């Protein structure tokens, strides 16, 4: 088995698209596809299956990917001498709000302290799976119930109702939860809600329906900021915007972020260091995350 073919396979498995992986490797997608077919012929099994959104590992692919990762970690250790410099690529999956709003502005501090580490921050509506080796670290809204993963709570965080201060210049007051029915509410699209923990409005008052809906928490924040209505927003996003005000402060929603890593990679230096860094950062910002 050619190690270079195995390296291409592992990159495609992480990127989930041949074209994206080829760009990372600096080779032509046709070449990457040909090398993958050669690897499949060598092992006598189909390793990747084509889906609408790209390539996915088969059961045989999962097993080979685990072996490829183990070899890569071994080679990292050879390259790094004592194995403690933690060089290499680290992929981190987080929700759009936490990843884009909280982690991204501080991520340069981590890479400055760990110059050998390159970081892919995947901050989207949804999560990559550590158990399927799609990411090295995931910050999730709920604790996974199964899989070969190690999980711990990162931090609790708060959410509340917010609207633009200018919005109430023409809108009726909102002094009670019942008053919310007289206002345009902003929330998630129900069938695109990627986690049940995002069903905030029903927790505020059963039956509340958003008039303006988006799968993006950043879009919901922008709608509220523009005076389009009232939204449930994370305090770490909304409290820092002087154009927004808290509506019904007694309505306080609590959620938690969970740190998830694959059990086989938790001791990899770059993974361990990132988990330690993020844990310390979240603890230092506990008050901001909880909300005033």
PDB file of C-alpha atoms in Angstrom:
ATOM      1  CA  UNK A   1       0.000   0.000   0.000  1.00  0.00           C
ATOM      2  CA  UNK A   2       1.398   3.395  -1.049  1.00  0.00           C
ATOM      3  CA  UNK A   3       1.576   5.858   1.899  1.00  0.00           C
ATOM      4  CA  UNK A   4       0.996   8.791  -0.467  1.00  0.00           C
ATOM      5  CA  UNK A   5      -2.268   7.166  -1.648  1.00  0.00           C
ATOM      6  CA  UNK A   6      -3.221   6.714   1.994  1.00  0.00           C
ATOM      7  CA  UNK A   7      -2.454  10.375   2.702  1.00  0.00           C
ATOM      8  CA  UNK A   8      -4.696  11.475  -0.197  1.00  0.00           C
ATOM      9  CA  UNK A   9      -7.450   9.169   1.055  1.00  0.00           C
ATOM     10  CA  UNK A  10      -7.205  10.602   4.594  1.00  0.00           C
ATOM     11  CA  UNK A  11      -7.365  14.181   3.265  1.00  0.00           C
ATOM     12  CA  UNK A  12     -10.470  13.381   1.185  1.00  0.00           C
ATOM     13  CA  UNK A  13     -12.054  11.684   4.211  1.00  0.00           C
ATOM     14  CA  UNK A  14     -11.565  14.854   6.269  1.00  0.00           C
ATOM     15  CA  UNK A  15     -12.550  17.309   3.532  1.00  0.00           C
ATOM     16  CA  UNK A  16     -15.466  15.135   2.333  1.00  0.00           C
ATOM     17  CA  UNK A  17     -14.957  16.407  -1.218  1.00  0.00           C
ATOM     18  CA  UNK A  18     -12.281  15.310  -3.690  1.00  0.00           C
ATOM     19  CA  UNK A  19     -11.963  18.779  -5.200  1.00  0.00           C
ATOM     20  CA  UNK A  20     -11.458  20.444  -1.815  1.00  0.00           C
ATOM     21  CA  UNK A  21      -8.951  17.802  -0.731  1.00  0.00           C
ATOM     22  CA  UNK A  22      -7.036  18.092  -4.009  1.00  0.00           C
ATOM     23  CA  UNK A  23      -6.756  21.860  -3.514  1.00  0.00           C
ATOM     24  CA  UNK A  24      -5.359  21.309  -0.016  1.00  0.00           C
ATOM     25  CA  UNK A  25      -2.823  18.823  -1.369  1.00  0.00           C
ATOM     26  CA  UNK A  26      -1.891  20.927  -4.393  1.00  0.00           C
ATOM     27  CA  UNK A  27      -2.810  18.216  -6.928  1.00  0.00           C
ATOM     28  CA  UNK A  28      -5.384  17.836  -9.692  1.00  0.00           C
ATOM     29  CA  UNK A  29      -8.782  16.335  -8.648  1.00  0.00           C
ATOM     30  CA  UNK A  30      -8.441  13.776 -11.468  1.00  0.00           C
ATOM     31  CA  UNK A  31      -5.141  12.643  -9.998  1.00  0.00           C
ATOM     32  CA  UNK A  32      -6.675  12.399  -6.529  1.00  0.00           C
ATOM     33  CA  UNK A  33      -9.548  10.295  -7.891  1.00  0.00           C
ATOM     34  CA  UNK A  34      -7.153   7.988  -9.730  1.00  0.00           C
ATOM     35  CA  UNK A  35      -5.038   7.491  -6.592  1.00  0.00           C
ATOM     36  CA  UNK A  36      -8.147   6.704  -4.551  1.00  0.00           C
ATOM     37  CA  UNK A  37      -9.230   4.058  -7.057  1.00  0.00           C
ATOM     38  CA  UNK A  38      -5.728   2.564  -6.913  1.00  0.00           C
ATOM     39  CA  UNK A  39      -5.930   2.406  -3.112  1.00  0.00           C
ATOM     40  CA  UNK A  40      -9.355   0.734  -3.243  1.00  0.00           C
ATOM     41  CA  UNK A  41      -7.973  -1.820  -5.690  1.00  0.00           C
ATOM     42  CA  UNK A  42      -5.025  -2.467  -3.372  1.00  0.00           C
ATOM     43  CA  UNK A  43      -7.234  -3.126  -0.332  1.00  0.00           C
ATOM     44  CA  UNK A  44      -9.975  -4.843  -2.353  1.00  0.00           C
ATOM     45  CA  UNK A  45     -12.780  -2.767  -0.826  1.00  0.00           C
ATOM     46  CA  UNK A  46     -14.799   0.364  -1.524  1.00  0.00           C
ATOM     47  CA  UNK A  47     -13.590   3.071   0.853  1.00  0.00           C
ATOM     48  CA  UNK A  48     -15.680   6.082  -0.145  1.00  0.00           C
ATOM     49  CA  UNK A  49     -19.198   6.411  -1.469  1.00  0.00           C
ATOM     50  CA  UNK A  50     -20.523   9.335  -3.473  1.00  0.00           C
ATOM     51  CA  UNK A  51     -23.380  11.345  -1.983  1.00  0.00           C
ATOM     52  CA  UNK A  52     -25.070  14.557  -3.022  1.00  0.00           C
ATOM     53  CA  UNK A  53     -22.877  16.657  -0.748  1.00  0.00           C
ATOM     54  CA  UNK A  54     -19.605  14.834  -1.449  1.00  0.00           C
ATOM     55  CA  UNK A  55     -17.765  11.676  -0.423  1.00  0.00           C
ATOM     56  CA  UNK A  56     -18.540   9.665   2.711  1.00  0.00           C
ATOM     57  CA  UNK A  57     -16.572   6.846   4.306  1.00  0.00           C
ATOM     58  CA  UNK A  58     -17.867   3.297   4.027  1.00  0.00           C
ATOM     59  CA  UNK A  59     -17.443   0.905   6.937  1.00  0.00           C
ATOM     60  CA  UNK A  60     -14.185  -0.305   5.397  1.00  0.00           C
ATOM     61  CA  UNK A  61     -13.176   3.319   4.846  1.00  0.00           C
ATOM     62  CA  UNK A  62     -13.783   4.108   8.518  1.00  0.00           C
ATOM     63  CA  UNK A  63     -11.471   1.273   9.551  1.00  0.00           C
ATOM     64  CA  UNK A  64      -8.728   2.292   7.142  1.00  0.00           C
ATOM     65  CA  UNK A  65      -9.051   5.960   8.081  1.00  0.00           C
ATOM     66  CA  UNK A  66      -8.464   5.086  11.745  1.00  0.00           C
ATOM     67  CA  UNK A  67      -5.282   3.248  10.717  1.00  0.00           C
ATOM     68  CA  UNK A  68      -4.190   6.161   8.527  1.00  0.00           C
ATOM     69  CA  UNK A  69      -4.669   8.589  11.409  1.00  0.00           C
ATOM     70  CA  UNK A  70      -2.634   6.345  13.704  1.00  0.00           C
ATOM     71  CA  UNK A  71       0.201   6.248  11.166  1.00  0.00           C
ATOM     72  CA  UNK A  72       0.014  10.039  10.739  1.00  0.00           C
ATOM     73  CA  UNK A  73       0.232  10.518  14.509  1.00  0.00           C
ATOM     74  CA  UNK A  74       3.234   8.208  14.643  1.00  0.00           C
ATOM     75  CA  UNK A  75       4.948  10.168  11.870  1.00  0.00           C
ATOM     76  CA  UNK A  76       4.093  13.431  13.641  1.00  0.00           C
ATOM     77  CA  UNK A  77       5.853  12.065  16.683  1.00  0.00           C
ATOM     78  CA  UNK A  78       8.939  11.214  14.615  1.00  0.00           C
ATOM     79  CA  UNK A  79       8.959  14.697  13.078  1.00  0.00           C
ATOM     80  CA  UNK A  80       8.418  16.439  16.380  1.00  0.00           C
ATOM     81  CA  UNK A  81      11.124  14.741  18.444  1.00  0.00           C
ATOM     82  CA  UNK A  82       9.587  14.651  21.910  1.00  0.00           C
ATOM     83  CA  UNK A  83       6.017  14.640  20.492  1.00  0.00           C
ATOM     84  CA  UNK A  84       5.094  17.715  22.497  1.00  0.00           C
ATOM     85  CA  UNK A  85       5.328  20.472  19.891  1.00  0.00           C
ATOM     86  CA  UNK A  86       1.947  19.436  18.510  1.00  0.00           C
ATOM     87  CA  UNK A  87       2.413  20.399  14.877  1.00  0.00           C
ATOM     88  CA  UNK A  88      -0.143  19.624  12.184  1.00  0.00           C
ATOM     89  CA  UNK A  89      -3.673  20.402  11.064  1.00  0.00           C
ATOM     90  CA  UNK A  90      -6.443  20.736  13.646  1.00  0.00           C
ATOM     91  CA  UNK A  91     -10.076  20.823  12.568  1.00  0.00           C
ATOM     92  CA  UNK A  92     -12.578  22.391  14.977  1.00  0.00           C
ATOM     93  CA  UNK A  93     -16.357  22.237  14.500  1.00  0.00           C
ATOM     94  CA  UNK A  94     -18.613  24.677  16.342  1.00  0.00           C
ATOM     95  CA  UNK A  95     -21.989  26.320  16.004  1.00  0.00           C
ATOM     96  CA  UNK A  96     -22.078  29.426  13.849  1.00  0.00           C
ATOM     97  CA  UNK A  97     -22.606  31.759  16.787  1.00  0.00           C
ATOM     98  CA  UNK A  98     -20.020  30.340  19.178  1.00  0.00           C
ATOM     99  CA  UNK A  99     -17.485  29.521  16.499  1.00  0.00           C
ATOM    100  CA  UNK A 100     -17.814  32.717  14.501  1.00  0.00           C
ATOM    101  CA  UNK A 101     -18.561  35.182  17.284  1.00  0.00           C
ATOM    102  CA  UNK A 102     -16.649  33.840  20.278  1.00  0.00           C
ATOM    103  CA  UNK A 103     -13.854  31.521  19.108  1.00  0.00           C
ATOM    104  CA  UNK A 104     -12.775  33.171  15.843  1.00  0.00           C
ATOM    105  CA  UNK A 105     -11.719  36.580  17.291  1.00  0.00           C
ATOM    106  CA  UNK A 106      -9.474  34.804  19.821  1.00  0.00           C
ATOM    107  CA  UNK A 107      -8.130  31.981  17.662  1.00  0.00           C
ATOM    108  CA  UNK A 108      -5.047  33.949  16.678  1.00  0.00           C
ATOM    109  CA  UNK A 109      -3.927  33.787  20.309  1.00  0.00           C
ATOM    110  CA  UNK A 110      -3.935  29.981  20.111  1.00  0.00           C
ATOM    111  CA  UNK A 111      -2.005  29.780  16.848  1.00  0.00           C
ATOM    112  CA  UNK A 112       0.484  32.396  18.091  1.00  0.00           C
ATOM    113  CA  UNK A 113       1.186  30.184  21.110  1.00  0.00           C
ATOM    114  CA  UNK A 114       1.255  27.052  18.923  1.00  0.00           C
ATOM    115  CA  UNK A 115       2.952  28.135  15.691  1.00  0.00           C
ATOM    116  CA  UNK A 116       3.172  24.621  14.308  1.00  0.00           C
ATOM    117  CA  UNK A 117      -0.596  24.144  14.312  1.00  0.00           C
ATOM    118  CA  UNK A 118      -2.847  25.021  11.364  1.00  0.00           C
ATOM    119  CA  UNK A 119      -6.534  25.335  12.280  1.00  0.00           C
ATOM    120  CA  UNK A 120      -9.650  24.714  10.201  1.00  0.00           C
ATOM    121  CA  UNK A 121     -12.569  26.394  12.005  1.00  0.00           C
ATOM    122  CA  UNK A 122     -15.843  24.986  10.684  1.00  0.00           C
ATOM    123  CA  UNK A 123     -18.465  27.362  12.099  1.00  0.00           C
ATOM    124  CA  UNK A 124     -21.783  26.490  10.491  1.00  0.00           C
ATOM    125  CA  UNK A 125     -25.392  25.609  11.204  1.00  0.00           C
ATOM    126  CA  UNK A 126     -24.671  22.027  12.221  1.00  0.00           C
ATOM    127  CA  UNK A 127     -21.740  20.012  13.498  1.00  0.00           C
ATOM    128  CA  UNK A 128     -19.126  17.672  12.125  1.00  0.00           C
ATOM    129  CA  UNK A 129     -18.793  14.371  13.932  1.00  0.00           C
ATOM    130  CA  UNK A 130     -15.663  13.385  15.911  1.00  0.00           C
ATOM    131  CA  UNK A 131     -16.872   9.773  16.053  1.00  0.00           C
ATOM    132  CA  UNK A 132     -16.867   9.628  12.222  1.00  0.00           C
ATOM    133  CA  UNK A 133     -13.485  11.425  12.132  1.00  0.00           C
ATOM    134  CA  UNK A 134     -14.956  14.466  10.378  1.00  0.00           C
ATOM    135  CA  UNK A 135     -13.361  16.784  12.922  1.00  0.00           C
ATOM    136  CA  UNK A 136     -10.764  16.677  15.689  1.00  0.00           C
ATOM    137  CA  UNK A 137     -12.737  18.759  18.186  1.00  0.00           C
ATOM    138  CA  UNK A 138     -16.449  19.572  18.225  1.00  0.00           C
ATOM    139  CA  UNK A 139     -18.188  22.100  20.457  1.00  0.00           C
ATOM    140  CA  UNK A 140     -21.763  20.852  20.519  1.00  0.00           C
ATOM    141  CA  UNK A 141     -25.082  21.897  22.057  1.00  0.00           C
ATOM    142  CA  UNK A 142     -25.804  18.473  23.549  1.00  0.00           C
ATOM    143  CA  UNK A 143     -23.800  15.567  24.902  1.00  0.00           C
ATOM    144  CA  UNK A 144     -23.537  12.739  22.323  1.00  0.00           C
ATOM    145  CA  UNK A 145     -25.293   9.600  23.491  1.00  0.00           C
ATOM    146  CA  UNK A 146     -23.020   7.124  21.741  1.00  0.00           C
ATOM    147  CA  UNK A 147     -19.846   6.742  19.740  1.00  0.00           C
ATOM    148  CA  UNK A 148     -16.131   6.302  20.491  1.00  0.00           C
ATOM    149  CA  UNK A 149     -15.827   9.818  21.888  1.00  0.00           C
ATOM    150  CA  UNK A 150     -14.788  11.567  25.087  1.00  0.00           C
ATOM    151  CA  UNK A 151     -17.151  14.327  26.180  1.00  0.00           C
ATOM    152  CA  UNK A 152     -17.196  16.948  28.890  1.00  0.00           C
ATOM    153  CA  UNK A 153     -19.162  20.097  29.535  1.00  0.00           C
ATOM    154  CA  UNK A 154     -17.297  23.184  28.391  1.00  0.00           C
ATOM    155  CA  UNK A 155     -19.487  25.945  29.877  1.00  0.00           C
ATOM    156  CA  UNK A 156     -23.061  27.038  30.466  1.00  0.00           C
ATOM    157  CA  UNK A 157     -24.286  30.050  28.524  1.00  0.00           C
ATOM    158  CA  UNK A 158     -27.330  32.285  28.563  1.00  0.00           C
ATOM    159  CA  UNK A 159     -29.842  33.530  26.017  1.00  0.00           C
ATOM    160  CA  UNK A 160     -32.521  36.180  26.237  1.00  0.00           C
ATOM    161  CA  UNK A 161     -35.042  38.187  24.254  1.00  0.00           C
ATOM    162  CA  UNK A 162     -33.573  41.187  22.438  1.00  0.00           C
ATOM    163  CA  UNK A 163     -34.796  43.949  20.149  1.00  0.00           C
ATOM    164  CA  UNK A 164     -33.355  47.144  18.705  1.00  0.00           C
ATOM    165  CA  UNK A 165     -33.885  50.142  20.956  1.00  0.00           C
ATOM    166  CA  UNK A 166     -35.299  52.001  17.952  1.00  0.00           C
ATOM    167  CA  UNK A 167     -37.852  49.234  17.411  1.00  0.00           C
ATOM    168  CA  UNK A 168     -39.931  50.283  20.425  1.00  0.00           C
ATOM    169  CA  UNK A 169     -40.261  53.874  19.183  1.00  0.00           C
ATOM    170  CA  UNK A 170     -43.261  52.737  17.121  1.00  0.00           C
ATOM    171  CA  UNK A 171     -44.057  49.285  18.541  1.00  0.00           C
ATOM    172  CA  UNK A 172     -46.372  48.541  21.478  1.00  0.00           C
ATOM    173  CA  UNK A 173     -44.705  47.682  24.794  1.00  0.00           C
ATOM    174  CA  UNK A 174     -43.776  44.134  25.694  1.00  0.00           C
ATOM    175  CA  UNK A 175     -44.245  43.924  29.451  1.00  0.00           C
ATOM    176  CA  UNK A 176     -45.361  40.296  29.678  1.00  0.00           C
ATOM    177  CA  UNK A 177     -44.742  37.090  27.772  1.00  0.00           C
ATOM    178  CA  UNK A 178     -48.311  37.306  26.414  1.00  0.00           C
ATOM    179  CA  UNK A 179     -47.440  40.684  24.863  1.00  0.00           C
ATOM    180  CA  UNK A 180     -44.943  38.935  22.603  1.00  0.00           C
ATOM    181  CA  UNK A 181     -47.843  37.736  20.463  1.00  0.00           C
ATOM    182  CA  UNK A 182     -48.336  41.332  19.327  1.00  0.00           C
ATOM    183  CA  UNK A 183     -44.804  41.573  17.961  1.00  0.00           C
ATOM    184  CA  UNK A 184     -42.993  40.063  14.972  1.00  0.00           C
ATOM    185  CA  UNK A 185     -40.743  37.386  16.408  1.00  0.00           C
ATOM    186  CA  UNK A 186     -37.481  36.183  14.871  1.00  0.00           C
ATOM    187  CA  UNK A 187     -36.406  32.563  15.083  1.00  0.00           C
ATOM    188  CA  UNK A 188     -35.255  29.384  13.399  1.00  0.00           C
ATOM    189  CA  UNK A 189     -36.877  27.590  10.465  1.00  0.00           C
ATOM    190  CA  UNK A 190     -38.416  24.542  12.196  1.00  0.00           C
ATOM    191  CA  UNK A 191     -37.520  21.887   9.616  1.00  0.00           C
ATOM    192  CA  UNK A 192     -33.954  23.232   9.342  1.00  0.00           C
ATOM    193  CA  UNK A 193     -33.388  23.318  13.107  1.00  0.00           C
ATOM    194  CA  UNK A 194     -30.329  21.091  13.462  1.00  0.00           C
ATOM    195  CA  UNK A 195     -30.664  20.548  17.232  1.00  0.00           C
ATOM    196  CA  UNK A 196     -33.719  20.493  19.536  1.00  0.00           C
ATOM    197  CA  UNK A 197     -31.832  22.786  21.925  1.00  0.00           C
ATOM    198  CA  UNK A 198     -32.501  25.618  19.428  1.00  0.00           C
ATOM    199  CA  UNK A 199     -36.270  25.559  19.996  1.00  0.00           C
ATOM    200  CA  UNK A 200     -36.171  28.666  22.180  1.00  0.00           C
ATOM    201  CA  UNK A 201     -39.529  30.326  21.491  1.00  0.00           C
ATOM    202  CA  UNK A 202     -41.563  27.323  22.552  1.00  0.00           C
ATOM    203  CA  UNK A 203     -39.660  27.386  25.834  1.00  0.00           C
ATOM    204  CA  UNK A 204     -40.506  31.075  26.341  1.00  0.00           C
ATOM    205  CA  UNK A 205     -44.221  30.454  25.682  1.00  0.00           C
ATOM    206  CA  UNK A 206     -45.760  27.378  24.035  1.00  0.00           C
ATOM    207  CA  UNK A 207     -47.246  28.263  20.682  1.00  0.00           C
ATOM    208  CA  UNK A 208     -45.093  31.290  19.883  1.00  0.00           C
ATOM    209  CA  UNK A 209     -44.279  31.346  16.177  1.00  0.00           C
ATOM    210  CA  UNK A 210     -41.584  33.410  14.454  1.00  0.00           C
ATOM    211  CA  UNK A 211     -42.725  35.701  11.653  1.00  0.00           C
ATOM    212  CA  UNK A 212     -39.145  36.034  10.388  1.00  0.00           C
ATOM    213  CA  UNK A 213     -37.139  32.839  10.178  1.00  0.00           C
ATOM    214  CA  UNK A 214     -33.559  31.940   9.352  1.00  0.00           C
ATOM    215  CA  UNK A 215     -31.294  28.941   9.783  1.00  0.00           C
ATOM    216  CA  UNK A 216     -28.525  31.392  10.752  1.00  0.00           C
ATOM    217  CA  UNK A 217     -28.224  32.884  14.243  1.00  0.00           C
ATOM    218  CA  UNK A 218     -26.120  35.687  12.776  1.00  0.00           C
ATOM    219  CA  UNK A 219     -28.943  36.520  10.348  1.00  0.00           C
ATOM    220  CA  UNK A 220     -31.399  36.514  13.256  1.00  0.00           C
ATOM    221  CA  UNK A 221     -29.135  38.888  15.139  1.00  0.00           C
ATOM    222  CA  UNK A 222     -28.935  41.206  12.124  1.00  0.00           C
ATOM    223  CA  UNK A 223     -32.722  41.162  11.766  1.00  0.00           C
ATOM    224  CA  UNK A 224     -33.139  42.187  15.395  1.00  0.00           C
ATOM    225  CA  UNK A 225     -30.422  44.824  15.079  1.00  0.00           C
ATOM    226  CA  UNK A 226     -32.224  46.274  12.044  1.00  0.00           C
ATOM    227  CA  UNK A 227     -35.457  46.662  14.040  1.00  0.00           C
ATOM    228  CA  UNK A 228     -37.381  43.850  12.355  1.00  0.00           C
ATOM    229  CA  UNK A 229     -38.679  42.333  15.600  1.00  0.00           C
ATOM    230  CA  UNK A 230     -37.764  40.472  18.783  1.00  0.00           C
ATOM    231  CA  UNK A 231     -35.307  37.569  18.776  1.00  0.00           C
ATOM    232  CA  UNK A 232     -33.889  35.054  21.226  1.00  0.00           C
ATOM    233  CA  UNK A 233     -30.142  35.594  21.031  1.00  0.00           C
ATOM    234  CA  UNK A 234     -27.082  34.349  22.913  1.00  0.00           C
ATOM    235  CA  UNK A 235     -26.044  36.933  25.496  1.00  0.00           C
ATOM    236  CA  UNK A 236     -22.420  36.779  24.361  1.00  0.00           C
ATOM    237  CA  UNK A 237     -23.575  38.122  20.979  1.00  0.00           C
ATOM    238  CA  UNK A 238     -26.305  40.575  21.945  1.00  0.00           C
ATOM    239  CA  UNK A 239     -25.025  42.123  25.191  1.00  0.00           C
ATOM    240  CA  UNK A 240     -22.121  43.764  23.422  1.00  0.00           C
ATOM    241  CA  UNK A 241     -24.332  45.653  20.953  1.00  0.00           C
ATOM    242  CA  UNK A 242     -25.476  49.039  22.319  1.00  0.00           C
ATOM    243  CA  UNK A 243     -28.172  49.200  19.624  1.00  0.00           C
ATOM    244  CA  UNK A 244     -29.963  46.252  21.275  1.00  0.00           C
ATOM    245  CA  UNK A 245     -31.915  46.107  24.499  1.00  0.00           C
ATOM    246  CA  UNK A 246     -33.046  43.198  26.618  1.00  0.00           C
ATOM    247  CA  UNK A 247     -36.780  42.532  26.431  1.00  0.00           C
ATOM    248  CA  UNK A 248     -38.443  40.840  29.421  1.00  0.00           C
ATOM    249  CA  UNK A 249     -35.195  40.319  31.390  1.00  0.00           C
ATOM    250  CA  UNK A 250     -36.953  37.765  33.555  1.00  0.00           C
ATOM    251  CA  UNK A 251     -36.952  35.421  30.556  1.00  0.00           C
ATOM    252  CA  UNK A 252     -33.555  33.725  30.923  1.00  0.00           C
ATOM    253  CA  UNK A 253     -32.770  30.632  28.878  1.00  0.00           C
ATOM    254  CA  UNK A 254     -29.835  28.413  29.800  1.00  0.00           C
ATOM    255  CA  UNK A 255     -27.915  26.052  27.556  1.00  0.00           C
ATOM    256  CA  UNK A 256     -24.483  24.408  27.593  1.00  0.00           C
ATOM    257  CA  UNK A 257     -21.617  23.836  25.204  1.00  0.00           C
ATOM    258  CA  UNK A 258     -20.023  20.380  25.210  1.00  0.00           C
ATOM    259  CA  UNK A 259     -16.472  19.532  24.154  1.00  0.00           C
ATOM    260  CA  UNK A 260     -16.257  16.313  22.145  1.00  0.00           C
ATOM    261  CA  UNK A 261     -13.143  14.547  20.827  1.00  0.00           C
ATOM    262  CA  UNK A 262     -12.515  11.049  19.499  1.00  0.00           C
ATOM    263  CA  UNK A 263     -11.169   8.751  22.187  1.00  0.00           C
ATOM    264  CA  UNK A 264      -8.181   7.825  19.991  1.00  0.00           C
ATOM    265  CA  UNK A 265      -7.045  11.428  19.448  1.00  0.00           C
ATOM    266  CA  UNK A 266      -7.639  13.066  22.828  1.00  0.00           C
ATOM    267  CA  UNK A 267      -3.951  12.737  23.748  1.00  0.00           C
ATOM    268  CA  UNK A 268      -2.641  14.098  20.423  1.00  0.00           C
ATOM    269  CA  UNK A 269      -0.675  17.206  21.494  1.00  0.00           C
ATOM    270  CA  UNK A 270      -2.443  19.726  19.227  1.00  0.00           C
ATOM    271  CA  UNK A 271      -5.870  18.389  20.236  1.00  0.00           C
ATOM    272  CA  UNK A 272      -4.996  18.374  23.931  1.00  0.00           C
ATOM    273  CA  UNK A 273      -3.568  21.882  23.784  1.00  0.00           C
ATOM    274  CA  UNK A 274      -6.584  23.289  21.989  1.00  0.00           C
ATOM    275  CA  UNK A 275      -8.975  21.709  24.499  1.00  0.00           C
ATOM    276  CA  UNK A 276      -6.936  23.137  27.384  1.00  0.00           C
ATOM    277  CA  UNK A 277      -6.815  26.581  25.720  1.00  0.00           C
ATOM    278  CA  UNK A 278     -10.544  26.714  24.978  1.00  0.00           C
ATOM    279  CA  UNK A 279     -11.456  25.448  28.442  1.00  0.00           C
ATOM    280  CA  UNK A 280      -9.372  28.183  30.084  1.00  0.00           C
ATOM    281  CA  UNK A 281     -10.794  30.820  27.722  1.00  0.00           C
ATOM    282  CA  UNK A 282     -14.406  29.818  28.411  1.00  0.00           C
ATOM    283  CA  UNK A 283     -13.796  29.866  32.161  1.00  0.00           C
ATOM    284  CA  UNK A 284     -12.215  33.338  31.942  1.00  0.00           C
ATOM    285  CA  UNK A 285     -15.260  34.569  29.964  1.00  0.00           C
ATOM    286  CA  UNK A 286     -17.840  32.745  32.107  1.00  0.00           C
ATOM    287  CA  UNK A 287     -19.658  35.978  33.040  1.00  0.00           C
ATOM    288  CA  UNK A 288     -19.902  37.163  29.454  1.00  0.00           C
ATOM    289  CA  UNK A 289     -21.190  33.806  28.267  1.00  0.00           C
ATOM    290  CA  UNK A 290     -23.790  33.662  31.036  1.00  0.00           C
ATOM    291  CA  UNK A 291     -25.047  37.174  30.252  1.00  0.00           C
ATOM    292  CA  UNK A 292     -25.709  40.088  32.493  1.00  0.00           C
TER     293      UNK A 292
END
